[in-house]
Coordinates of C-alpha atoms and ligand atoms in Angstrom, one line a residue:
X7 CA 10.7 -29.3 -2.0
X8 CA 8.6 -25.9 -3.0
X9 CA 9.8 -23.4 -4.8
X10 CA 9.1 -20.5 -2.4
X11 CA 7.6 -20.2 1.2
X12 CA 6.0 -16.2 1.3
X13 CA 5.5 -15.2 5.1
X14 CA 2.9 -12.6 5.0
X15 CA 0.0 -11.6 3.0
X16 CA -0.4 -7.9 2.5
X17 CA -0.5 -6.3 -0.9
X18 CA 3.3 -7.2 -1.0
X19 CA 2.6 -11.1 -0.3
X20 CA -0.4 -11.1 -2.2
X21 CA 1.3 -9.1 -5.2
X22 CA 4.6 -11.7 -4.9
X23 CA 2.5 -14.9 -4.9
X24 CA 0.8 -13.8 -8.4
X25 CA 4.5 -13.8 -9.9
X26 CA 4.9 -17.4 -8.4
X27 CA 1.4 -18.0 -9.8
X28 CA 2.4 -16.7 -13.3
X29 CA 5.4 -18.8 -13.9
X30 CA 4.0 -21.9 -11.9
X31 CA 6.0 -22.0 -9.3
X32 CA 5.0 -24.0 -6.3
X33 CA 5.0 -21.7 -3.0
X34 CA 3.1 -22.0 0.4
X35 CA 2.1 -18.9 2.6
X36 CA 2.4 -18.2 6.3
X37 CA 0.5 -14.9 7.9
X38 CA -0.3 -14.3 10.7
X39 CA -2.8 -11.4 10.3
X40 CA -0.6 -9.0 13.2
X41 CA -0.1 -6.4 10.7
X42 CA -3.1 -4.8 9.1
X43 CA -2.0 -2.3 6.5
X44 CA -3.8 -3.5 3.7
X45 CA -6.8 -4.6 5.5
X46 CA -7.5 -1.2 6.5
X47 CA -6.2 1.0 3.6
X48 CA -8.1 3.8 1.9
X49 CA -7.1 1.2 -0.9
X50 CA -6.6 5.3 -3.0
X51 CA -4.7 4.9 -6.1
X52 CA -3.4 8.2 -7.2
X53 CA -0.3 9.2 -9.0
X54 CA -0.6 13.1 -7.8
X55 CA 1.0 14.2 -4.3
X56 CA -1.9 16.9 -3.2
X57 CA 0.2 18.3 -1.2
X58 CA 2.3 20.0 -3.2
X59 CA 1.2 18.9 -6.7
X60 CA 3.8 16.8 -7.6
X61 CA 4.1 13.5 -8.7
X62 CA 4.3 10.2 -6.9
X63 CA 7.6 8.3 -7.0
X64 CA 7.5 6.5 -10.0
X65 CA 3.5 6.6 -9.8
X66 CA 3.1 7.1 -13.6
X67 CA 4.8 3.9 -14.3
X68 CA 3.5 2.2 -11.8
X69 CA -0.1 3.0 -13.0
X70 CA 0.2 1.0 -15.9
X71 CA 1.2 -2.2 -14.7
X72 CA -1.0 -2.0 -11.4
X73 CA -4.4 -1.5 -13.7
X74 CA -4.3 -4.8 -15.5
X75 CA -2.6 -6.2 -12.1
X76 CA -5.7 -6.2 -10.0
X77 CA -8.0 -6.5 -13.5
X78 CA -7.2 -10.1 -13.6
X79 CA -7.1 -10.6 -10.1
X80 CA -11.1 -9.7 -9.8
X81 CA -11.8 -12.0 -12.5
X82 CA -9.5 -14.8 -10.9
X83 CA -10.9 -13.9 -7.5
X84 CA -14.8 -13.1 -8.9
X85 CA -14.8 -10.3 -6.4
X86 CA -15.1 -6.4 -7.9
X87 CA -11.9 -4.7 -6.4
X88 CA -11.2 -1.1 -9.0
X89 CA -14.0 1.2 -8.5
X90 CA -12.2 3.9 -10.7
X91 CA -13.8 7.0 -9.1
X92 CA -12.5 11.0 -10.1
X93 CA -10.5 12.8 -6.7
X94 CA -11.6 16.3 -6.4
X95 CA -8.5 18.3 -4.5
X96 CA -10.5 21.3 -2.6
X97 CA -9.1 24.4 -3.7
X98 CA -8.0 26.7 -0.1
X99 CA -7.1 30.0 -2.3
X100 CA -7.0 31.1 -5.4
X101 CA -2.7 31.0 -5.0
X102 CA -3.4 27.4 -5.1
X103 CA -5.4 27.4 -8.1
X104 CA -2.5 28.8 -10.1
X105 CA -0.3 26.3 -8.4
X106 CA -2.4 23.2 -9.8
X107 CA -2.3 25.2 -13.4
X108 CA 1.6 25.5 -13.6
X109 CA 1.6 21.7 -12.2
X110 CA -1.2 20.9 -14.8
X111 CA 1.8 21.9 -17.3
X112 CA 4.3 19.9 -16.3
X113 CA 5.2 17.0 -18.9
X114 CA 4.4 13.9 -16.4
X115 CA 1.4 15.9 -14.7
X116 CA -0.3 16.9 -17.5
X117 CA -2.4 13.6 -17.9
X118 CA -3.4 13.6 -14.4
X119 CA -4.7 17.2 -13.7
X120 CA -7.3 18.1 -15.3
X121 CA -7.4 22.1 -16.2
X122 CA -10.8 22.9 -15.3
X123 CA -11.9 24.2 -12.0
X124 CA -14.9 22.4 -10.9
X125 CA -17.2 24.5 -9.0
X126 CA -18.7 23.0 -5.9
X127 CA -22.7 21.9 -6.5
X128 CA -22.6 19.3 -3.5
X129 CA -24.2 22.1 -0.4
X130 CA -22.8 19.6 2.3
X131 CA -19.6 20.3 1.2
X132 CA -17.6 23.8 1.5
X133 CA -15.5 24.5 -1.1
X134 CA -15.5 28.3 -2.2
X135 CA -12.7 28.3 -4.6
X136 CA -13.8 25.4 -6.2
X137 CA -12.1 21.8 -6.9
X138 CA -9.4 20.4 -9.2
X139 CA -10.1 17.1 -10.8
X140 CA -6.9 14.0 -10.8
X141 CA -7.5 12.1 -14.0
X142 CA -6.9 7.8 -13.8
X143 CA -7.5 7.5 -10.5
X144 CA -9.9 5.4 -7.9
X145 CA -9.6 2.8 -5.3
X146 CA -8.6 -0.8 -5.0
X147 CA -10.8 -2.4 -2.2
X148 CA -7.5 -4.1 -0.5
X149 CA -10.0 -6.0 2.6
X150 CA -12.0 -7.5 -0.3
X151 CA -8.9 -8.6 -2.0
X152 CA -6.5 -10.1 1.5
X153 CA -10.0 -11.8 2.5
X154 CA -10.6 -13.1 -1.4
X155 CA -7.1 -14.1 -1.4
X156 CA -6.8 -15.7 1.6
X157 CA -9.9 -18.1 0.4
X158 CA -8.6 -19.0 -2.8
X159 CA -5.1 -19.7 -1.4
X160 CA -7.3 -22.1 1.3
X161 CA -9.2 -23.6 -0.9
X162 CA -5.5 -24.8 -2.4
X163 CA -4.0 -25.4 0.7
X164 CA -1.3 -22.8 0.1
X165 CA -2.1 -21.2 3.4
X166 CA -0.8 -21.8 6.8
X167 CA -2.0 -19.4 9.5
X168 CA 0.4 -19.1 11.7
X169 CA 3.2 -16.6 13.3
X170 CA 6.0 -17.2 11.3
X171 CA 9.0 -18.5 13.9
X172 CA 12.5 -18.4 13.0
X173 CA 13.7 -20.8 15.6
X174 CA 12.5 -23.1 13.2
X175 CA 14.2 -22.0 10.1
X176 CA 17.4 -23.4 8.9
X177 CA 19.3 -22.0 6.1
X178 CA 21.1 -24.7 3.7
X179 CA 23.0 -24.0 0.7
X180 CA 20.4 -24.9 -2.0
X181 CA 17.3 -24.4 0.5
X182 CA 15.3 -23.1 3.4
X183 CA 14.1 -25.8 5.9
X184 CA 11.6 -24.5 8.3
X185 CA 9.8 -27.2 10.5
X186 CA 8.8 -30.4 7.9
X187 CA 8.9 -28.0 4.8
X188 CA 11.9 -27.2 2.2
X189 CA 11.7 -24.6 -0.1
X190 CA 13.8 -23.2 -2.5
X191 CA 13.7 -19.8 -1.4
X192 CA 11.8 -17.9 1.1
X193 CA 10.5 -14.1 0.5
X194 CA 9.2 -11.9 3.8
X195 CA 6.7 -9.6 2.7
X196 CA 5.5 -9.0 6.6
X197 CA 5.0 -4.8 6.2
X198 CA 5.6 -3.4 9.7
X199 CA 6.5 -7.3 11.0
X200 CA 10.3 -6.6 9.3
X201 CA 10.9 -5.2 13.0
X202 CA 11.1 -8.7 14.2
X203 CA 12.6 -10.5 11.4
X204 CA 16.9 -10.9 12.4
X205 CA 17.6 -11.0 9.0
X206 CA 16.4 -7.5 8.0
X207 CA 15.8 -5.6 11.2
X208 CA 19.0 -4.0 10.3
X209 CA 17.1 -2.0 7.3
X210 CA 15.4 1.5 8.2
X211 CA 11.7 0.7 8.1
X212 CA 10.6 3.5 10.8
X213 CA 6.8 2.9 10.2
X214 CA 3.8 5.4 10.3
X215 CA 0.2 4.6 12.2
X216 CA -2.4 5.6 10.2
X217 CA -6.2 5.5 11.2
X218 CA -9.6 5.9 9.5
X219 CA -13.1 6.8 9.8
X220 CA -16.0 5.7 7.8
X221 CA -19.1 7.8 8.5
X222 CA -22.8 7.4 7.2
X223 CA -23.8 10.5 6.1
X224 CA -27.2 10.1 4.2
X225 CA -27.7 13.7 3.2
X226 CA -23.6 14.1 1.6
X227 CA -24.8 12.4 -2.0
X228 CA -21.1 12.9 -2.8
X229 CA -19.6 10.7 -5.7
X230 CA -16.3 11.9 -6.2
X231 CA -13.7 11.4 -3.6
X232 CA -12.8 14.7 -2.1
X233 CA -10.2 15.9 -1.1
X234 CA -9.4 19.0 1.8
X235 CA -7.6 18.4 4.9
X236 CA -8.9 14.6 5.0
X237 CA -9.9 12.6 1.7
X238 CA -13.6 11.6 2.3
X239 CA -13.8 8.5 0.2
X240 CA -17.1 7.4 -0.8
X241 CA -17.7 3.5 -0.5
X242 CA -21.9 3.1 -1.6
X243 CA -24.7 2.9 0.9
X244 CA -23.9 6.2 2.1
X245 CA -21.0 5.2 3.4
X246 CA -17.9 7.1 3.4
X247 CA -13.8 6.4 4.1
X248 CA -12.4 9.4 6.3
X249 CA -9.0 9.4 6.5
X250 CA -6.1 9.0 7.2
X251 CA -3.7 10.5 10.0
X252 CA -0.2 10.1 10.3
X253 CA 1.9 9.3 13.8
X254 CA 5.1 8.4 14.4
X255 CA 5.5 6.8 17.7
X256 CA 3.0 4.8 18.7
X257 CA 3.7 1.3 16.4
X258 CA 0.2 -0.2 17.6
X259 CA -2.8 -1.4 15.6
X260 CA -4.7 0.2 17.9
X261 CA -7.4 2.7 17.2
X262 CA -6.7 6.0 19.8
X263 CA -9.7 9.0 20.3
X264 CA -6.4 11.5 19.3
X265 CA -6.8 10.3 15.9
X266 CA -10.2 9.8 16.1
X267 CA -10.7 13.8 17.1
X268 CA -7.8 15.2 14.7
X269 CA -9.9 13.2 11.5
X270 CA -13.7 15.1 12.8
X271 CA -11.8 18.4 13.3
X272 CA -10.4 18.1 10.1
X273 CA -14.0 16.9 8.4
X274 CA -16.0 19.6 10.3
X275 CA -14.3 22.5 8.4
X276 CA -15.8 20.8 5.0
X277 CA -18.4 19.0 6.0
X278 CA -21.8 21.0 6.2
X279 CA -24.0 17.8 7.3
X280 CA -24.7 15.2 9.9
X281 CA -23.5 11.7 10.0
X282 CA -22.7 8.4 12.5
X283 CA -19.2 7.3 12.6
X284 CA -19.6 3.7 12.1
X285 CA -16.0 2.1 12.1
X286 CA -12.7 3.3 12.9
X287 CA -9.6 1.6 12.6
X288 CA -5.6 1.4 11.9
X289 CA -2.3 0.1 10.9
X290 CA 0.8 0.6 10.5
X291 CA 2.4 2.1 7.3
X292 CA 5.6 0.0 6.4
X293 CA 7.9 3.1 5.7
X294 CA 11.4 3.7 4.9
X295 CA 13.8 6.5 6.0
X296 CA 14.3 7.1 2.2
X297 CA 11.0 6.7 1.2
X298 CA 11.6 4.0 -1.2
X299 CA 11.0 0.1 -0.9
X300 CA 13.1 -2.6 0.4
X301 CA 13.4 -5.1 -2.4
X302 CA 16.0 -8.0 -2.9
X303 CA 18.5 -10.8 -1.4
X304 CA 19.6 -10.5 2.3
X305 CA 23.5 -9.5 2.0
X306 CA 24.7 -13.1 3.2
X307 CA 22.1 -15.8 2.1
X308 CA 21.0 -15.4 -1.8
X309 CA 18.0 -17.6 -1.0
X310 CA 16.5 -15.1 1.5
X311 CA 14.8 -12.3 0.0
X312 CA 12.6 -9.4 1.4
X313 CA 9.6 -7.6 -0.1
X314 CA 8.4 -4.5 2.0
X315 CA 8.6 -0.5 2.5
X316 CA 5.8 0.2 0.2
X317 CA 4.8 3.2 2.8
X318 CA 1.3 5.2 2.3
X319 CA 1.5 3.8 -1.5
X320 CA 1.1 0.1 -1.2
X321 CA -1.6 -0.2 -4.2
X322 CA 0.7 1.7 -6.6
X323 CA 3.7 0.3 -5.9
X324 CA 3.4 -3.3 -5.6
X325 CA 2.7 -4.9 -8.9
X326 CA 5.3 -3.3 -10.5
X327 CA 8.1 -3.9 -7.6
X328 CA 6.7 -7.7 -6.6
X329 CA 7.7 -8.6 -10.7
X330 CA 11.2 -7.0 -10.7
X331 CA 11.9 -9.1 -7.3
X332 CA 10.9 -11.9 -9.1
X333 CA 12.8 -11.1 -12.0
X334 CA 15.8 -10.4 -10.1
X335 CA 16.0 -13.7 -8.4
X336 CA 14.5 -15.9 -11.0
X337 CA 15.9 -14.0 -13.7
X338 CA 18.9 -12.2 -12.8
X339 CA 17.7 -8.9 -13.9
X340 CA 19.4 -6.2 -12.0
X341 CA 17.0 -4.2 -9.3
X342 CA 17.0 -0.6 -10.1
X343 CA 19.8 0.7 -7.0
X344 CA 17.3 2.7 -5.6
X345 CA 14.7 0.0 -4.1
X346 CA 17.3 -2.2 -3.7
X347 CA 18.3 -3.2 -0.1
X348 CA 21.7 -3.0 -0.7
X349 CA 21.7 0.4 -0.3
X350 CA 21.8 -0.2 3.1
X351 CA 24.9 -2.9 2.9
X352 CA 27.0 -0.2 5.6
X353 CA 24.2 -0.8 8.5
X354 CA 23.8 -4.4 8.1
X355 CA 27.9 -4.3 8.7
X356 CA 27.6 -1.9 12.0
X357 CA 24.9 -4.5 13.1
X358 CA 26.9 -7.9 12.3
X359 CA 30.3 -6.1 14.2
Ligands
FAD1511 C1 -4.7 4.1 7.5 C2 -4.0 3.7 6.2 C3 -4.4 4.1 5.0 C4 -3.7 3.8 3.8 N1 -4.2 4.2 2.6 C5 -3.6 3.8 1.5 C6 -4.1 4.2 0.2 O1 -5.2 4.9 0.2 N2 -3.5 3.8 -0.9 C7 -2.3 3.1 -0.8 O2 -1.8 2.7 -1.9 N3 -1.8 2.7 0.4 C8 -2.4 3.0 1.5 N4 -1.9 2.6 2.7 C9 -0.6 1.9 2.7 C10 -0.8 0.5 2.4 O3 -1.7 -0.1 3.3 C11 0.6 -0.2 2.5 O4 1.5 0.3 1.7 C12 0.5 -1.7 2.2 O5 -0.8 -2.3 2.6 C13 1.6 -2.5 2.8 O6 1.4 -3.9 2.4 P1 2.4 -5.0 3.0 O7 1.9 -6.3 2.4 O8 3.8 -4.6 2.8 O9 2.2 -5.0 4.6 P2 0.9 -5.5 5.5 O10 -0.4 -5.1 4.8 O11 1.2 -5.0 6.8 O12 1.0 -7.1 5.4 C14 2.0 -7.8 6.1 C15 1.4 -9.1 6.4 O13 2.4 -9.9 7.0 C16 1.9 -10.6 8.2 N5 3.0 -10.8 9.1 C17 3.8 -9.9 9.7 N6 4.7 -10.6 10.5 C18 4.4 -11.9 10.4 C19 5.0 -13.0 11.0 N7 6.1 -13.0 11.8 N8 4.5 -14.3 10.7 C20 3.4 -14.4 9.8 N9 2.9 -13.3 9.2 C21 3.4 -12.1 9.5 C22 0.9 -9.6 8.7 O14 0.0 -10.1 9.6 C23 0.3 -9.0 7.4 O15 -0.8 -9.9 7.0 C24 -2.6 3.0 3.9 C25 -2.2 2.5 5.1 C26 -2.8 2.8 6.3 C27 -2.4 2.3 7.6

C-alpha cells in the first residue's frame, strides 16, 4: 500500500509530489504527456495584471512561497530554473502612464511598480512613451523542470508512463485499487485532462489554447522582457519567447497559422528588426469559469482528491495551493471556500440526477 498515486505531472503534479516528498510519503505518478501546459509555458511569473494594472489573484502571497519553492527544486534537481529577469510594460499613451502612477500607489502594487519611466534605448524596439518597470519578477523555465522531474522520479521508479484508465480503478473504503496497486489516496492533477476524468467532469474547467513563438533575432540585444501587445521574452542565444494568444474553442495541442499570424502582427508593430521564427507551439490553459482553482475531495469519496484550474498562472499559483491541499487532507486544515471545489457541490447534483 502507497500513500498517494498522482495522475499527471504539470506544475500541479509536480508542485503536489514535493508535499508528498516533504513529509515522506510514499506516492507513484502516472502521466501521460497529452496535456502540455507546462511544457510550453512562457514559464512568466508576475504578480501585476498589465492589462489593467491590477493585481494578480492572490499573486503577492503567492510570490513568497513560490520563490523558495522552485529554489530548492534547482538544487534538488541540479538544473537552473528562476532566471529573475525585470518586465518592461510598453507605455501606448501618456493616459497610461498616469494610470501605472495611480496603480504604483496602491498599497499591494506599490512594491511591484516601479515609479520611473524608463525611456526606450533598445532602436529595435518602438516604444515612444517609454516603459514601466514590474519589480520581483522573471521566469520559471517549466520544460526544464517537467523533463528534470520526470528523470529524477525515473531514476526512483515513481513513474509510470501511461494514460491513466479508470476502468481499472476501484474505490474502497480505506483505499484506491487501480490494476496491482493500492494507495491511500489518489490526487488528479491532469490540467485540461479533468474533461475526461467522471469524477470531476462535472466542475467548470472551460479551458484556453494558448500558443507561442520563439524567434532568433540577432540584432534585438534586448534583456528585459518586454511587454506591448505580446510579451517578447528573452531566453539567451538570441533567442526570444513570443507569446501568447488566447482561444476558446479549439481544445487541441495543435499549433494553427491563425495564431501563428495574430502573434507576428502583434510583434511587427514593436519590433523594428529581422528575425527566424524557430519554434512554435501550444497547450491548453486549465481554466475555470470563476477564475479560481479547483482544489480538494470529490463530494462522495474523501480519498479522491483533485488539483487543477491554475489557468494562465500556473507558476504562481501552485506552490502555495499544492501545500494547502495537502494540508487539508493530511491535516484537516480548512481550504479557503474560494478554491475549494465545493463551490460547485449544486452541479455535481444536476449531474448525478
Ligand atoms: C501558451 C501558454 C503560455 C503560458 N504562460 C504562462 C506563464 O507565462 N506563466 C504562468 O504562470 N503560466 C503560464 N501558462 C499556464 C500554465 O502553463 C498552467 O497554469 C500550468 O502549466 C497548468 O499545470 P497543470 O499541471 O495543471 O496542467 P498540465 O501542465 O496540462 O499538466 C497535466 C498533466 O497531466 C497529464 N494527464 C492528463 N490526463 C491524463 C491521463 N488521463 N492520464 C495520465 N496523465 C494525464 C498530462 O499529460 C500533463 O502532463 C501558460 C500556458 C500556455 C498554454
Amino acid at each position: 500500500m502507497i500513500d498517494y498515486l498522482v495522475v499527471g505531472l504539470g506544475l500541479a503534479g509536480i508542485s503536489f509530489c514535493e508535499r508528498l516528498e516533504e513529509n515522506n510519503k510514499s506516492f507513484l505518478v502516472i502521466n501521460d504527456g497529452s496535456q502540455t501546459s507546462s511544457l510550453v509555458a512562457g514559464g512568466l511569473y508576475n504578480p501585476v495584471i498589465l492589462k489593467r494594472f491590477t493585481l494578480a489573484w492572490n499573486a503577492d502571497v503567492q510570490l513568497e512561497t513560490a520563490m523558495p519553492f522552485y529554489n530548492q527544486l534547482e538544487s534538488k534537481l541540479g538544473v537552473k530554473l528562476d532566471s529573475k529577469i525585470p518586465i518592461y510594460r510598453k507605455f501606448a499613451s501618456i493616459e497610461e502612464q498616469n494610470l501605472w502612477f495611480e496603480a504604483a500607489d496602491k498599497l499591494r502594487l506599490a512594491n511591484f511598480l516601479s515609479t520611473r519611466i524608463i525611456e526606450n534605448d533598445n532602436k529595435n524596439i518602438d516604444a515612444p512613451y517609454g516603459l514601466g518597470e514590474v519589480l520581483h519578477t522573471g521566469r520559471i523555465d517549466t520544460n526544464t523542470l517537467v523533463r528534470a522531474y520526470e528523470s529524477f522520479l525515473q531514476e526512483k521508479e515513481k513513474l509510470i508512463r501511461k494514460t491513466f484508465d479508470f476502468n481499472a480503478m476501484i474505490v474502497e473504503k480505506e483505499h484506491i485499487a487501480y490494476n496491482s496497486l493500492k494507495a491511500r489516496k489518489i490526487v488528479f492533477a491532469t490540467g485540461f485532462g479533468l474533461k475526461s476524468n467522471p469524477y470531476f467532469n462535472y466542475l467548470p474547467l472551460h479551458g484556453n489554447k494558448g500558443e507561442l513563438l520563439t524567434i532568433k533575432a540577432p540584432k534585438l540585444k534586448e534583456n528585459n522582457i518586454i511587454k506591448s501587445a505580446v510579451f517578447i521574452i528573452p531566453l539567451g542565444d538570441d533567442l526570444y519567447r513570443v507569446g501568447a494568444t488566447y482561444e476558446r474553442t479549439d481544445k487541441s495541442n495543435n499549433p494553427t497559422d491563425g495564431a501563428k499570424n495574430e502573434l507576428l502582427d502583434k510583434l511587427h508593430k514593436f519590433l523594428k528588426c529581422d528575425y527566424d521564427i524557430v519554434d512554435h507551439v501550444a497547450g491548453i490553459r486549465p481554466t475555470v469559469a470563476d477564475r479560481r482553482p479547483l482544489v480538494g475531495l470529490h463530494p462522495k469519496y474523501n480519498n479522491i482528491t483533485v488539483l487543477n484550474g491554475f489557468g494562465s498562472r500556473g507558476v504562481l499559483i501552485a506552490p502555495t495551493v499544492s501545500k494547502q491541499l495537502y494540508n487539508h487532507v493530511e491535516k484537516g486544515e480548512a481550504l479557503p471556500k474560494e478554491i475549494d471545489v465545493h463551490r460547485f457541490l449544486k452541479r455535481y447534483s444536476i449531474k448525478k440526477s
